[in-house]
Coordinates of C-alpha atoms in Angstrom, one line a residue:
X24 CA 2.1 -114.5 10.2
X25 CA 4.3 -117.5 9.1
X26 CA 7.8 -117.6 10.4
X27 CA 10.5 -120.0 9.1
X28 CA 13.4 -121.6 10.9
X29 CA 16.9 -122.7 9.8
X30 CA 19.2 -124.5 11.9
X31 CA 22.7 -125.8 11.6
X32 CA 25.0 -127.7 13.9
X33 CA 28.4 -125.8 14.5
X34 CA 31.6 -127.7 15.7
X35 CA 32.7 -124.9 17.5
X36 CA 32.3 -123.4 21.1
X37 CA 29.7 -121.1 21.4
X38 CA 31.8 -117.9 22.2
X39 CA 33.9 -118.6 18.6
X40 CA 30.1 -119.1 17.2
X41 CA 29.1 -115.9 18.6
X42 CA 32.2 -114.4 17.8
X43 CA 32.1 -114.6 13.9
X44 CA 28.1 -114.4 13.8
X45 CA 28.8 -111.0 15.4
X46 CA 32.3 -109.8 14.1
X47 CA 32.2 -107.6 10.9
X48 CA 35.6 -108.7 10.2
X49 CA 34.4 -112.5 10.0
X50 CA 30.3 -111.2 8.5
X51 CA 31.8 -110.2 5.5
X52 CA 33.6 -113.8 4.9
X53 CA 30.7 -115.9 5.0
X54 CA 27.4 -113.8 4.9
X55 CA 26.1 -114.5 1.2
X56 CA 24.0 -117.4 0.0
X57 CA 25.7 -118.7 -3.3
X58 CA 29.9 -118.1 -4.1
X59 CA 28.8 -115.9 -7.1
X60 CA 27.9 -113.2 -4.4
X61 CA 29.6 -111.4 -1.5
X62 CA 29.4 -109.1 1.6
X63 CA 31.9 -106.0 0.9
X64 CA 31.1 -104.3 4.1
X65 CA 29.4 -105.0 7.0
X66 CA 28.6 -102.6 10.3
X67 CA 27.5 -104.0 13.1
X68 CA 26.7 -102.1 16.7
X69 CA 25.9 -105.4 18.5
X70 CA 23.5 -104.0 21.6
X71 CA 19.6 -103.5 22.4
X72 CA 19.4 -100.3 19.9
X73 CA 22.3 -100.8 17.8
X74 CA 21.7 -100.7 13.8
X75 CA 23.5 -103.5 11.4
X76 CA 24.1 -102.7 7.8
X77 CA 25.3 -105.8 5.5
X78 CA 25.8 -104.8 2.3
X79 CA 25.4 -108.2 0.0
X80 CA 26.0 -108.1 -4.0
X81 CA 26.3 -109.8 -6.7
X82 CA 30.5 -110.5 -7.7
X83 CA 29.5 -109.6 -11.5
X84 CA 28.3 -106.4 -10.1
X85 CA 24.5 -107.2 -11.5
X86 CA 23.2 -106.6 -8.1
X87 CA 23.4 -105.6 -4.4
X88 CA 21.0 -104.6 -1.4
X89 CA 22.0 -103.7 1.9
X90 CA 20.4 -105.6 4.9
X91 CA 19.6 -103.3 7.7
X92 CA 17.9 -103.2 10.5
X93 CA 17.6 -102.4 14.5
X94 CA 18.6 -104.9 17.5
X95 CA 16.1 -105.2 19.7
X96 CA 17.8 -107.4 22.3
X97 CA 21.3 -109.1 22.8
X98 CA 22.3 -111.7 25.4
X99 CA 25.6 -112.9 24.3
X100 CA 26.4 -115.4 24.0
X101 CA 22.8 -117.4 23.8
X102 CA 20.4 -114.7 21.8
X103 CA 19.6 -112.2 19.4
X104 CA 16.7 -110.6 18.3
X105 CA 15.9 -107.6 15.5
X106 CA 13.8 -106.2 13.4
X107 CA 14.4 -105.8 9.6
X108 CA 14.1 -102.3 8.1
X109 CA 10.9 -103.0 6.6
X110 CA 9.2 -104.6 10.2
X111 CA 9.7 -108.5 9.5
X112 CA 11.4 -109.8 13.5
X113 CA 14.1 -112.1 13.6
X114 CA 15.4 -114.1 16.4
X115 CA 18.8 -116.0 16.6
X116 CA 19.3 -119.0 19.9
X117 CA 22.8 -120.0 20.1
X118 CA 22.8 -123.5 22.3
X119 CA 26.3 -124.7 23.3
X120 CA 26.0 -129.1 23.9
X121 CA 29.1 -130.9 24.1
X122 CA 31.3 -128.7 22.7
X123 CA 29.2 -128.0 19.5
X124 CA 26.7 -125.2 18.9
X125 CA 23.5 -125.3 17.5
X126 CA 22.6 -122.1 15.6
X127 CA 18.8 -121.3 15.6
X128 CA 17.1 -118.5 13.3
X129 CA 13.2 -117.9 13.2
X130 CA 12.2 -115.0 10.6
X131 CA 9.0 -113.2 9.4
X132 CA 9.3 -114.0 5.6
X133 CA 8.7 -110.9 2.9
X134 CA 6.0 -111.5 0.5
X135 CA 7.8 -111.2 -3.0
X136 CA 9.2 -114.3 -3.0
X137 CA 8.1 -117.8 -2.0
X138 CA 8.9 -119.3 1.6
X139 CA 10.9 -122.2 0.4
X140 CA 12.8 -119.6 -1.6
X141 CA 13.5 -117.4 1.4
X142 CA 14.0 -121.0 3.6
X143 CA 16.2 -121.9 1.1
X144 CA 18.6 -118.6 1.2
X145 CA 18.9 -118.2 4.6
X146 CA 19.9 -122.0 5.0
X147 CA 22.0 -121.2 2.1
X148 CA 24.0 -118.5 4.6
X149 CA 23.7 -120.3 7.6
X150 CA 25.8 -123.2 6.0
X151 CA 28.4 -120.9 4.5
X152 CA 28.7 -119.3 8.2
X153 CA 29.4 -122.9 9.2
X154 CA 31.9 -123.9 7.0
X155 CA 33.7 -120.7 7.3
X156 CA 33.5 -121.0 11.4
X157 CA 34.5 -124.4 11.3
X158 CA 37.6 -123.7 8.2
X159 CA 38.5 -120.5 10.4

């Protein structure tokens, strides 16, 4: 299977990175791909095991899904991996270099929509996380 990999270069130091990656109090500023949506609510039990529920919508109302799924290991502050309620894996590298940190995420795309598409969202959240972390 393809995976696809978004970066982003965070001027922060790694334990703020990890901090507001992790947080449910900071998910639910920044996780959403596009300012016409938002993340009301956000649970996350941050350990080999622990679940995660983000709920994402549409402002308008028109739409919503939750993203769940299962950790399936945590080593704070440098990785995270999990697996999506329907199977896809995730990983997440957090590298700390001078003071910056580079943010890493390597996903199993889903087969309705195209790769760039997905590619394009989660880039599309992983730049909102930055701004916010860096803003924040």
């Amino acid at each position: 299977m393809n995976r696809i990999t978004v970066k982003t270069e965070i001027d922060a130091p790694v334990k703020k990175v990890w901090d507001y990656f992790t947080n449910p109090a900071h998910i639910t500023k920044w996780n959403f791909a596009h300012e016409s949506w938002h993340c009301p609510h956000a649970e996350n039990d941050i350990k080999a095991g622990g679940n995660f529920n983000f709920r994402m919508e549409a402002k308008d109302g028109s739409f919503g899904f939750d993203f769940k799924g299962k950790y399936d290991s945590v080593n704070p502050p440098h990785t995270i991996t999990y697996t999506l309620e329907d199977g896809r894996n995730v990983e997440i590298v957090f590298q700390e270099m001078d003071g910056k940190t580079e943010v890493t995420q390597i996903f199993e795309p889903e087969k309705t929509n195209s790769e760039e598409m997905q590619e394009s969202g989660w880039q599309a959240i992983l730049d909102q996380f930055k701004n916010y972390t860096e803003n924040n």
